Amino acid sequence: MDPEYRFSHKHLLGLADLSAEDIQSVLQTAESFKEISSRAIKKVPTLRGKTIINFFFEPSTRTRLSFEVAAKRMSADTFNISSSGSSTVKGETLIDTARNLAAMNPDCIILRHPRSGSARLLADHINASVINAGDGTHEHPSQGLLDLMTVQEAKGRIAGLKVAIIGDIAHSRVAHSDIIGFSKMGASVTVSGPATLIPPGIEELGATVSRTVLEAVEGADVIMALRIQKERQQEALFPSLREYAKFFGISPKVVDTAGPEAIVMHPGPINRGVELDPKIADGSRSVILEQVTNGVAVRMALLYLIMGGD
Ligand code: CP
């Protein structure tokens, strides 16, 4: 990396905004912070005095807790607000609510919202840094970064690998961030899923489309299964979950087709027996819980780089 390089982004709205050097810098910083989480006293003073608000309009287990754990391990003050507990239920707009939060002088607002573009909207209207924790079907950049970190750890590199992403590509913000991130870092990305869930023009993000899962995973180093996003589908886009599992679920046969070294990933939450055969989800190829562990390290790195901790 260029010795003059400095991460200089105030917000993280999508991996589309980051260069390969930016991504490498986040991954290196995350690797250096990861060790803090295995200490007996899991706390450093790096972000003491900083205020972070988790503003989540959708359910979340991993992302919300992971950002909160990351912030607390770096001694920042964290506050959580959800849509049901906020005045948006009384009709206040997202921007008005955000301006009121901003009037309390937080350093960073972490937003999850069902509308694509909501994180950018917030960033355009307030002074605090904004981190996109998933906006509609657009991007989930911190998930993309933790996926990159997990692959880099498991494989020792990202460039030159083949990554197969299987499932609901159309509605998955994780898929969009992963396609952008892995392509920027020099991996080749192939996607497959029901034809109704492959959006036209996905190749423009850097992906190749395969008609069948077996074709997509052939020679793959990484198999990424995606969650079926029933809440984002306006209509039934495939006949049944049983048929989805049969044609697009990651089974032992699919993993065997990829080759003996392939790893299996999933952003969670898993629909067991639909996207992933339980034998694969809990098997030796699965790095799903490593993804969650790395999520804390990546989010510590992001908070540090974005808020300029000492
Ligand atoms: N991967 C992910 O975004 O999970 P949560 O919805 O639990 O945050």
mmCIF file with all atom_site columns, C-alpha atoms in Angstrom, residues 80-269:
data_model
loop_
_atom_site.group_PDB
_atom_site.id
_atom_site.type_symbol
_atom_site.label_atom_id
_atom_site.label_alt_id
_atom_site.label_comp_id
_atom_site.label_asym_id
_atom_site.label_entity_id
_atom_site.label_seq_id
_atom_site.pdbx_PDB_ins_code
_atom_site.Cartn_x
_atom_site.Cartn_y
_atom_site.Cartn_z
_atom_site.occupancy
_atom_site.B_iso_or_equiv
_atom_site.pdbx_formal_charge
_atom_site.auth_seq_id
_atom_site.auth_comp_id
_atom_site.auth_asym_id
_atom_site.auth_atom_id
_atom_site.pdbx_PDB_model_num
ATOM 1   C CA . ASN A 1 80  ? -29.923 2.435   20.261  1.00 0.00 ? 80  ASN A CA 1
ATOM 2   C CA . ILE A 1 81  ? -33.158 3.610   18.696  1.00 0.00 ? 81  ILE A CA 1
ATOM 3   C CA . SER A 1 82  ? -35.575 1.512   16.669  1.00 0.00 ? 82  SER A CA 1
ATOM 4   C CA . SER A 1 83  ? -38.430 2.585   14.403  1.00 0.00 ? 83  SER A CA 1
ATOM 5   C CA . SER A 1 84  ? -41.070 1.341   16.855  1.00 0.00 ? 84  SER A CA 1
ATOM 6   C CA . GLY A 1 85  ? -39.440 3.268   19.704  1.00 0.00 ? 85  GLY A CA 1
ATOM 7   C CA . SER A 1 86  ? -38.993 6.495   17.735  1.00 0.00 ? 86  SER A CA 1
ATOM 8   C CA . SER A 1 87  ? -41.325 9.332   16.781  1.00 0.00 ? 87  SER A CA 1
ATOM 9   C CA . THR A 1 88  ? -41.395 8.104   13.166  1.00 0.00 ? 88  THR A CA 1
ATOM 10  C CA . VAL A 1 89  ? -44.432 6.047   14.284  1.00 0.00 ? 89  VAL A CA 1
ATOM 11  C CA . LYS A 1 90  ? -46.155 9.396   14.985  1.00 0.00 ? 90  LYS A CA 1
ATOM 12  C CA . GLY A 1 91  ? -45.500 10.546  11.421  1.00 0.00 ? 91  GLY A CA 1
ATOM 13  C CA . GLU A 1 92  ? -42.122 12.286  11.758  1.00 0.00 ? 92  GLU A CA 1
ATOM 14  C CA . THR A 1 93  ? -40.038 11.932  8.584   1.00 0.00 ? 93  THR A CA 1
ATOM 15  C CA . LEU A 1 94  ? -36.691 10.154  8.531   1.00 0.00 ? 94  LEU A CA 1
ATOM 16  C CA . ILE A 1 95  ? -34.907 13.456  7.854   1.00 0.00 ? 95  ILE A CA 1
ATOM 17  C CA . ASP A 1 96  ? -36.677 15.307  10.681  1.00 0.00 ? 96  ASP A CA 1
ATOM 18  C CA . THR A 1 97  ? -35.906 12.473  13.105  1.00 0.00 ? 97  THR A CA 1
ATOM 19  C CA . ALA A 1 98  ? -32.287 12.387  11.944  1.00 0.00 ? 98  ALA A CA 1
ATOM 20  C CA . ARG A 1 99  ? -31.931 16.184  12.289  1.00 0.00 ? 99  ARG A CA 1
ATOM 21  C CA . ASN A 1 100 ? -33.186 15.905  15.857  1.00 0.00 ? 100 ASN A CA 1
ATOM 22  C CA . LEU A 1 101 ? -30.695 13.130  16.582  1.00 0.00 ? 101 LEU A CA 1
ATOM 23  C CA . ALA A 1 102 ? -27.976 15.249  14.958  1.00 0.00 ? 102 ALA A CA 1
ATOM 24  C CA . ALA A 1 103 ? -28.913 18.180  17.225  1.00 0.00 ? 103 ALA A CA 1
ATOM 25  C CA . MET A 1 104 ? -27.617 16.042  20.122  1.00 0.00 ? 104 MET A CA 1
ATOM 26  C CA . ASN A 1 105 ? -24.179 16.068  18.445  1.00 0.00 ? 105 ASN A CA 1
ATOM 27  C CA . PRO A 1 106 ? -23.436 12.396  17.834  1.00 0.00 ? 106 PRO A CA 1
ATOM 28  C CA . ASP A 1 107 ? -20.232 11.615  15.954  1.00 0.00 ? 107 ASP A CA 1
ATOM 29  C CA . CYS A 1 108 ? -21.765 8.790   13.939  1.00 0.00 ? 108 CYS A CA 1
ATOM 30  C CA . ILE A 1 109 ? -25.228 7.464   13.078  1.00 0.00 ? 109 ILE A CA 1
ATOM 31  C CA . ILE A 1 110 ? -25.481 3.845   11.937  1.00 0.00 ? 110 ILE A CA 1
ATOM 32  C CA . LEU A 1 111 ? -28.649 3.396   9.886   1.00 0.00 ? 111 LEU A CA 1
ATOM 33  C CA . ARG A 1 112 ? -30.551 0.318   8.772   1.00 0.00 ? 112 ARG A CA 1
ATOM 34  C CA . HIS A 1 113 ? -33.648 1.146   6.720   1.00 0.00 ? 113 HIS A CA 1
ATOM 35  C CA . PRO A 1 114 ? -35.964 -0.669  4.286   1.00 0.00 ? 114 PRO A CA 1
ATOM 36  C CA . ARG A 1 115 ? -35.584 2.034   1.600   1.00 0.00 ? 115 ARG A CA 1
ATOM 37  C CA . SER A 1 116 ? -32.650 1.984   -0.816  1.00 0.00 ? 116 SER A CA 1
ATOM 38  C CA . GLY A 1 117 ? -30.824 5.321   -0.715  1.00 0.00 ? 117 GLY A CA 1
ATOM 39  C CA . SER A 1 118 ? -31.889 6.202   2.848   1.00 0.00 ? 118 SER A CA 1
ATOM 40  C CA . ALA A 1 119 ? -28.298 6.256   4.169   1.00 0.00 ? 119 ALA A CA 1
ATOM 41  C CA . ARG A 1 120 ? -27.225 8.704   1.447   1.00 0.00 ? 120 ARG A CA 1
ATOM 42  C CA . LEU A 1 121 ? -30.279 10.865  2.180   1.00 0.00 ? 121 LEU A CA 1
ATOM 43  C CA . LEU A 1 122 ? -29.258 11.035  5.829   1.00 0.00 ? 122 LEU A CA 1
ATOM 44  C CA . ALA A 1 123 ? -25.635 11.828  4.970   1.00 0.00 ? 123 ALA A CA 1
ATOM 45  C CA . ASP A 1 124 ? -26.824 14.735  2.789   1.00 0.00 ? 124 ASP A CA 1
ATOM 46  C CA . HIS A 1 125 ? -28.814 16.266  5.651   1.00 0.00 ? 125 HIS A CA 1
ATOM 47  C CA . ILE A 1 126 ? -26.728 15.928  8.822   1.00 0.00 ? 126 ILE A CA 1
ATOM 48  C CA . ASN A 1 127 ? -23.166 16.708  9.904   1.00 0.00 ? 127 ASN A CA 1
ATOM 49  C CA . ALA A 1 128 ? -22.428 13.420  11.679  1.00 0.00 ? 128 ALA A CA 1
ATOM 50  C CA . SER A 1 129 ? -20.814 10.498  9.866   1.00 0.00 ? 129 SER A CA 1
ATOM 51  C CA . VAL A 1 130 ? -23.316 7.974   8.509   1.00 0.00 ? 130 VAL A CA 1
ATOM 52  C CA . ILE A 1 131 ? -22.656 4.247   8.186   1.00 0.00 ? 131 ILE A CA 1
ATOM 53  C CA . ASN A 1 132 ? -25.068 2.262   6.052   1.00 0.00 ? 132 ASN A CA 1
ATOM 54  C CA . ALA A 1 133 ? -26.044 -0.905  7.962   1.00 0.00 ? 133 ALA A CA 1
ATOM 55  C CA . GLY A 1 134 ? -28.234 -2.052  5.060   1.00 0.00 ? 134 GLY A CA 1
ATOM 56  C CA . ASP A 1 135 ? -30.563 0.120   2.953   1.00 0.00 ? 135 ASP A CA 1
ATOM 57  C CA . GLY A 1 136 ? -33.355 -1.719  1.142   1.00 0.00 ? 136 GLY A CA 1
ATOM 58  C CA . THR A 1 137 ? -31.990 -3.808  -1.709  1.00 0.00 ? 137 THR A CA 1
ATOM 59  C CA . HIS A 1 138 ? -29.062 -1.422  -2.352  1.00 0.00 ? 138 HIS A CA 1
ATOM 60  C CA . GLU A 1 139 ? -25.948 -2.222  -0.242  1.00 0.00 ? 139 GLU A CA 1
ATOM 61  C CA . HIS A 1 140 ? -24.771 -3.635  3.092   1.00 0.00 ? 140 HIS A CA 1
ATOM 62  C CA . PRO A 1 141 ? -21.133 -2.495  2.977   1.00 0.00 ? 141 PRO A CA 1
ATOM 63  C CA . SER A 1 142 ? -19.952 -3.640  6.414   1.00 0.00 ? 142 SER A CA 1
ATOM 64  C CA . GLN A 1 143 ? -21.244 -7.152  5.602   1.00 0.00 ? 143 GLN A CA 1
ATOM 65  C CA . GLY A 1 144 ? -19.327 -7.052  2.313   1.00 0.00 ? 144 GLY A CA 1
ATOM 66  C CA . LEU A 1 145 ? -16.158 -6.068  4.194   1.00 0.00 ? 145 LEU A CA 1
ATOM 67  C CA . LEU A 1 146 ? -16.494 -8.810  6.802   1.00 0.00 ? 146 LEU A CA 1
ATOM 68  C CA . ASP A 1 147 ? -17.072 -11.317 4.000   1.00 0.00 ? 147 ASP A CA 1
ATOM 69  C CA . LEU A 1 148 ? -13.867 -10.118 2.311   1.00 0.00 ? 148 LEU A CA 1
ATOM 70  C CA . MET A 1 149 ? -11.948 -10.385 5.587   1.00 0.00 ? 149 MET A CA 1
ATOM 71  C CA . THR A 1 150 ? -13.226 -13.934 6.179   1.00 0.00 ? 150 THR A CA 1
ATOM 72  C CA . VAL A 1 151 ? -12.172 -15.054 2.690   1.00 0.00 ? 151 VAL A CA 1
ATOM 73  C CA . GLN A 1 152 ? -8.776  -13.349 3.006   1.00 0.00 ? 152 GLN A CA 1
ATOM 74  C CA . GLU A 1 153 ? -8.201  -15.184 6.313   1.00 0.00 ? 153 GLU A CA 1
ATOM 75  C CA . ALA A 1 154 ? -9.395  -18.561 5.017   1.00 0.00 ? 154 ALA A CA 1
ATOM 76  C CA . LYS A 1 155 ? -7.639  -18.427 1.647   1.00 0.00 ? 155 LYS A CA 1
ATOM 77  C CA . GLY A 1 156 ? -4.726  -16.062 2.273   1.00 0.00 ? 156 GLY A CA 1
ATOM 78  C CA . ARG A 1 157 ? -5.782  -13.891 -0.680  1.00 0.00 ? 157 ARG A CA 1
ATOM 79  C CA . ILE A 1 158 ? -8.791  -12.593 -2.582  1.00 0.00 ? 158 ILE A CA 1
ATOM 80  C CA . ALA A 1 159 ? -7.365  -11.798 -6.017  1.00 0.00 ? 159 ALA A CA 1
ATOM 81  C CA . GLY A 1 160 ? -7.730  -14.667 -8.467  1.00 0.00 ? 160 GLY A CA 1
ATOM 82  C CA . LEU A 1 161 ? -10.367 -16.580 -6.462  1.00 0.00 ? 161 LEU A CA 1
ATOM 83  C CA . LYS A 1 162 ? -13.707 -17.694 -7.867  1.00 0.00 ? 162 LYS A CA 1
ATOM 84  C CA . VAL A 1 163 ? -16.689 -16.682 -5.727  1.00 0.00 ? 163 VAL A CA 1
ATOM 85  C CA . ALA A 1 164 ? -20.121 -18.212 -6.431  1.00 0.00 ? 164 ALA A CA 1
ATOM 86  C CA . ILE A 1 165 ? -23.092 -16.326 -4.956  1.00 0.00 ? 165 ILE A CA 1
ATOM 87  C CA . ILE A 1 166 ? -26.319 -18.344 -4.975  1.00 0.00 ? 166 ILE A CA 1
ATOM 88  C CA . GLY A 1 167 ? -29.893 -17.236 -4.366  1.00 0.00 ? 167 GLY A CA 1
ATOM 89  C CA . ASP A 1 168 ? -31.980 -14.090 -4.296  1.00 0.00 ? 168 ASP A CA 1
ATOM 90  C CA . ILE A 1 169 ? -29.583 -11.725 -6.067  1.00 0.00 ? 169 ILE A CA 1
ATOM 91  C CA . ALA A 1 170 ? -32.326 -9.219  -6.926  1.00 0.00 ? 170 ALA A CA 1
ATOM 92  C CA . HIS A 1 171 ? -33.349 -8.375  -3.377  1.00 0.00 ? 171 HIS A CA 1
ATOM 93  C CA . SER A 1 172 ? -30.028 -8.946  -1.601  1.00 0.00 ? 172 SER A CA 1
ATOM 94  C CA . ARG A 1 173 ? -28.036 -5.880  -0.549  1.00 0.00 ? 173 ARG A CA 1
ATOM 95  C CA . VAL A 1 174 ? -25.375 -8.326  0.655   1.00 0.00 ? 174 VAL A CA 1
ATOM 96  C CA . ALA A 1 175 ? -25.060 -9.738  -2.867  1.00 0.00 ? 175 ALA A CA 1
ATOM 97  C CA . HIS A 1 176 ? -24.634 -6.241  -4.297  1.00 0.00 ? 176 HIS A CA 1
ATOM 98  C CA . SER A 1 177 ? -21.906 -5.267  -1.805  1.00 0.00 ? 177 SER A CA 1
ATOM 99  C CA . ASP A 1 178 ? -20.177 -8.650  -2.241  1.00 0.00 ? 178 ASP A CA 1
ATOM 100 C CA . ILE A 1 179 ? -20.190 -8.467  -6.050  1.00 0.00 ? 179 ILE A CA 1
ATOM 101 C CA . ILE A 1 180 ? -18.728 -4.950  -5.923  1.00 0.00 ? 180 ILE A CA 1
ATOM 102 C CA . GLY A 1 181 ? -16.199 -5.742  -3.169  1.00 0.00 ? 181 GLY A CA 1
ATOM 103 C CA . PHE A 1 182 ? -14.905 -9.074  -4.487  1.00 0.00 ? 182 PHE A CA 1
ATOM 104 C CA . SER A 1 183 ? -14.667 -7.695  -8.044  1.00 0.00 ? 183 SER A CA 1
ATOM 105 C CA . LYS A 1 184 ? -12.698 -4.644  -6.843  1.00 0.00 ? 184 LYS A CA 1
ATOM 106 C CA . MET A 1 185 ? -10.289 -6.945  -4.994  1.00 0.00 ? 185 MET A CA 1
ATOM 107 C CA . GLY A 1 186 ? -9.614  -9.046  -8.096  1.00 0.00 ? 186 GLY A CA 1
ATOM 108 C CA . ALA A 1 187 ? -11.854 -12.098 -7.549  1.00 0.00 ? 187 ALA A CA 1
ATOM 109 C CA . SER A 1 188 ? -14.227 -13.365 -10.225 1.00 0.00 ? 188 SER A CA 1
ATOM 110 C CA . VAL A 1 189 ? -17.877 -13.510 -9.155  1.00 0.00 ? 189 VAL A CA 1
ATOM 111 C CA . THR A 1 190 ? -20.513 -15.849 -10.604 1.00 0.00 ? 190 THR A CA 1
ATOM 112 C CA . VAL A 1 191 ? -24.152 -15.653 -9.541  1.00 0.00 ? 191 VAL A CA 1
ATOM 113 C CA . SER A 1 192 ? -26.986 -18.143 -9.894  1.00 0.00 ? 192 SER A CA 1
ATOM 114 C CA . GLY A 1 193 ? -30.546 -18.414 -8.642  1.00 0.00 ? 193 GLY A CA 1
ATOM 115 C CA . PRO A 1 194 ? -34.126 -18.555 -9.870  1.00 0.00 ? 194 PRO A CA 1
ATOM 116 C CA . ALA A 1 195 ? -34.353 -16.539 -13.116 1.00 0.00 ? 195 ALA A CA 1
ATOM 117 C CA . THR A 1 196 ? -36.941 -14.282 -11.441 1.00 0.00 ? 196 THR A CA 1
ATOM 118 C CA . LEU A 1 197 ? -34.386 -13.362 -8.763  1.00 0.00 ? 197 LEU A CA 1
ATOM 119 C CA . ILE A 1 198 ? -31.504 -12.441 -11.099 1.00 0.00 ? 198 ILE A CA 1
ATOM 120 C CA . PRO A 1 199 ? -31.877 -8.752  -11.954 1.00 0.00 ? 199 PRO A CA 1
ATOM 121 C CA . PRO A 1 200 ? -31.168 -7.634  -15.514 1.00 0.00 ? 200 PRO A CA 1
ATOM 122 C CA . GLY A 1 201 ? -27.847 -5.774  -15.772 1.00 0.00 ? 201 GLY A CA 1
ATOM 123 C CA . ILE A 1 202 ? -26.201 -7.511  -12.773 1.00 0.00 ? 202 ILE A CA 1
ATOM 124 C CA . GLU A 1 203 ? -23.167 -8.049  -15.049 1.00 0.00 ? 203 GLU A CA 1
ATOM 125 C CA . GLU A 1 204 ? -22.535 -4.278  -14.866 1.00 0.00 ? 204 GLU A CA 1
ATOM 126 C CA . LEU A 1 205 ? -21.579 -4.711  -11.186 1.00 0.00 ? 205 LEU A CA 1
ATOM 127 C CA . GLY A 1 206 ? -18.947 -7.276  -12.250 1.00 0.00 ? 206 GLY A CA 1
ATOM 128 C CA . ALA A 1 207 ? -20.779 -10.632 -12.019 1.00 0.00 ? 207 ALA A CA 1
ATOM 129 C CA . THR A 1 208 ? -21.179 -13.463 -14.513 1.00 0.00 ? 208 THR A CA 1
ATOM 130 C CA . VAL A 1 209 ? -24.548 -15.257 -14.513 1.00 0.00 ? 209 VAL A CA 1
ATOM 131 C CA . SER A 1 210 ? -24.752 -19.086 -14.549 1.00 0.00 ? 210 SER A CA 1
ATOM 132 C CA . ARG A 1 211 ? -27.985 -20.910 -15.373 1.00 0.00 ? 211 ARG A CA 1
ATOM 133 C CA . THR A 1 212 ? -27.488 -23.692 -12.842 1.00 0.00 ? 212 THR A CA 1
ATOM 134 C CA . VAL A 1 213 ? -26.006 -23.836 -9.373  1.00 0.00 ? 213 VAL A CA 1
ATOM 135 C CA . LEU A 1 214 ? -23.712 -26.733 -10.322 1.00 0.00 ? 214 LEU A CA 1
ATOM 136 C CA . GLU A 1 215 ? -22.307 -24.700 -13.225 1.00 0.00 ? 215 GLU A CA 1
ATOM 137 C CA . ALA A 1 216 ? -21.855 -21.661 -10.938 1.00 0.00 ? 216 ALA A CA 1
ATOM 138 C CA . VAL A 1 217 ? -19.951 -23.538 -8.232  1.00 0.00 ? 217 VAL A CA 1
ATOM 139 C CA . GLU A 1 218 ? -17.694 -25.598 -10.503 1.00 0.00 ? 218 GLU A CA 1
ATOM 140 C CA . GLY A 1 219 ? -14.122 -24.767 -9.439  1.00 0.00 ? 219 GLY A CA 1
ATOM 141 C CA . ALA A 1 220 ? -15.337 -22.176 -6.914  1.00 0.00 ? 220 ALA A CA 1
ATOM 142 C CA . ASP A 1 221 ? -13.148 -21.310 -3.923  1.00 0.00 ? 221 ASP A CA 1
ATOM 143 C CA . VAL A 1 222 ? -16.047 -19.676 -2.096  1.00 0.00 ? 222 VAL A CA 1
ATOM 144 C CA . ILE A 1 223 ? -19.769 -20.548 -2.105  1.00 0.00 ? 223 ILE A CA 1
ATOM 145 C CA . MET A 1 224 ? -21.954 -17.795 -0.684  1.00 0.00 ? 224 MET A CA 1
ATOM 146 C CA . ALA A 1 225 ? -25.582 -18.776 -0.039  1.00 0.00 ? 225 ALA A CA 1
ATOM 147 C CA . LEU A 1 226 ? -28.055 -15.911 0.376   1.00 0.00 ? 226 LEU A CA 1
ATOM 148 C CA . ARG A 1 227 ? -31.163 -15.735 2.491   1.00 0.00 ? 227 ARG A CA 1
ATOM 149 C CA . ILE A 1 228 ? -34.523 -15.896 0.748   1.00 0.00 ? 228 ILE A CA 1
ATOM 150 C CA . GLN A 1 229 ? -35.873 -12.406 1.428   1.00 0.00 ? 229 GLN A CA 1
ATOM 151 C CA . LYS A 1 230 ? -39.575 -13.118 1.707   1.00 0.00 ? 230 LYS A CA 1
ATOM 152 C CA . GLU A 1 231 ? -40.184 -9.663  3.198   1.00 0.00 ? 231 GLU A CA 1
ATOM 153 C CA . ARG A 1 232 ? -38.803 -7.895  0.091   1.00 0.00 ? 232 ARG A CA 1
ATOM 154 C CA . GLN A 1 233 ? -40.689 -9.939  -2.503  1.00 0.00 ? 233 GLN A CA 1
ATOM 155 C CA . GLN A 1 234 ? -43.950 -8.361  -3.603  1.00 0.00 ? 234 GLN A CA 1
ATOM 156 C CA . GLU A 1 235 ? -45.107 -11.570 -5.265  1.00 0.00 ? 235 GLU A CA 1
ATOM 157 C CA . ALA A 1 236 ? -44.212 -15.260 -5.243  1.00 0.00 ? 236 ALA A CA 1
ATOM 158 C CA . LEU A 1 237 ? -41.109 -15.395 -7.454  1.00 0.00 ? 237 LEU A CA 1
ATOM 159 C CA . PHE A 1 238 ? -40.520 -19.141 -7.171  1.00 0.00 ? 238 PHE A CA 1
ATOM 160 C CA . PRO A 1 239 ? -43.048 -21.961 -6.731  1.00 0.00 ? 239 PRO A CA 1
ATOM 161 C CA . SER A 1 240 ? -42.228 -23.180 -3.214  1.00 0.00 ? 240 SER A CA 1
ATOM 162 C CA . LEU A 1 241 ? -39.478 -23.305 -0.596  1.00 0.00 ? 241 LEU A CA 1
ATOM 163 C CA . ARG A 1 242 ? -39.211 -27.065 -1.192  1.00 0.00 ? 242 ARG A CA 1
ATOM 164 C CA . GLU A 1 243 ? -38.553 -26.489 -4.891  1.00 0.00 ? 243 GLU A CA 1
ATOM 165 C CA . TYR A 1 244 ? -36.078 -23.700 -4.070  1.00 0.00 ? 244 TYR A CA 1
ATOM 166 C CA . ALA A 1 245 ? -34.192 -26.050 -1.716  1.00 0.00 ? 245 ALA A CA 1
ATOM 167 C CA . LYS A 1 246 ? -34.087 -28.749 -4.392  1.00 0.00 ? 246 LYS A CA 1
ATOM 168 C CA . PHE A 1 247 ? -32.723 -26.564 -7.198  1.00 0.00 ? 247 PHE A CA 1
ATOM 169 C CA . PHE A 1 248 ? -30.866 -23.768 -5.397  1.00 0.00 ? 248 PHE A CA 1
ATOM 170 C CA . GLY A 1 249 ? -30.087 -25.055 -1.898  1.00 0.00 ? 249 GLY A CA 1
ATOM 171 C CA . ILE A 1 250 ? -26.429 -25.736 -1.051  1.00 0.00 ? 250 ILE A CA 1
ATOM 172 C CA . SER A 1 251 ? -26.290 -29.512 -0.581  1.00 0.00 ? 251 SER A CA 1
ATOM 173 C CA . PRO A 1 252 ? -23.304 -31.867 -0.129  1.00 0.00 ? 252 PRO A CA 1
ATOM 174 C CA . LYS A 1 253 ? -23.463 -32.533 -3.904  1.00 0.00 ? 253 LYS A CA 1
ATOM 175 C CA . VAL A 1 254 ? -23.132 -28.805 -4.673  1.00 0.00 ? 254 VAL A CA 1
ATOM 176 C CA . VAL A 1 255 ? -20.166 -28.458 -2.302  1.00 0.00 ? 255 VAL A CA 1
ATOM 177 C CA . ASP A 1 256 ? -18.486 -31.560 -3.776  1.00 0.00 ? 256 ASP A CA 1
ATOM 178 C CA . THR A 1 257 ? -18.830 -30.032 -7.247  1.00 0.00 ? 257 THR A CA 1
ATOM 179 C CA . ALA A 1 258 ? -16.935 -26.950 -6.094  1.00 0.00 ? 258 ALA A CA 1
ATOM 180 C CA . GLY A 1 259 ? -13.894 -28.925 -5.019  1.00 0.00 ? 259 GLY A CA 1
ATOM 181 C CA . PRO A 1 260 ? -12.208 -30.062 -1.800  1.00 0.00 ? 260 PRO A CA 1
ATOM 182 C CA . GLU A 1 261 ? -10.985 -26.634 -0.642  1.00 0.00 ? 261 GLU A CA 1
ATOM 183 C CA . ALA A 1 262 ? -14.172 -24.585 -1.145  1.00 0.00 ? 262 ALA A CA 1
ATOM 184 C CA . ILE A 1 263 ? -15.551 -22.739 1.872   1.00 0.00 ? 263 ILE A CA 1
ATOM 185 C CA . VAL A 1 264 ? -19.249 -22.032 2.486   1.00 0.00 ? 264 VAL A CA 1
ATOM 186 C CA . MET A 1 265 ? -20.544 -18.661 3.669   1.00 0.00 ? 265 MET A CA 1
ATOM 187 C CA . HIS A 1 266 ? -23.940 -17.158 4.530   1.00 0.00 ? 266 HIS A CA 1
ATOM 188 C CA . PRO A 1 267 ? -24.618 -13.646 5.883   1.00 0.00 ? 267 PRO A CA 1
ATOM 189 C CA . GLY A 1 268 ? -27.400 -14.902 8.188   1.00 0.00 ? 268 GLY A CA 1
ATOM 190 C CA . PRO A 1 269 ? -30.056 -15.307 9.292   1.00 0.00 ? 269 PRO A CA 1
#
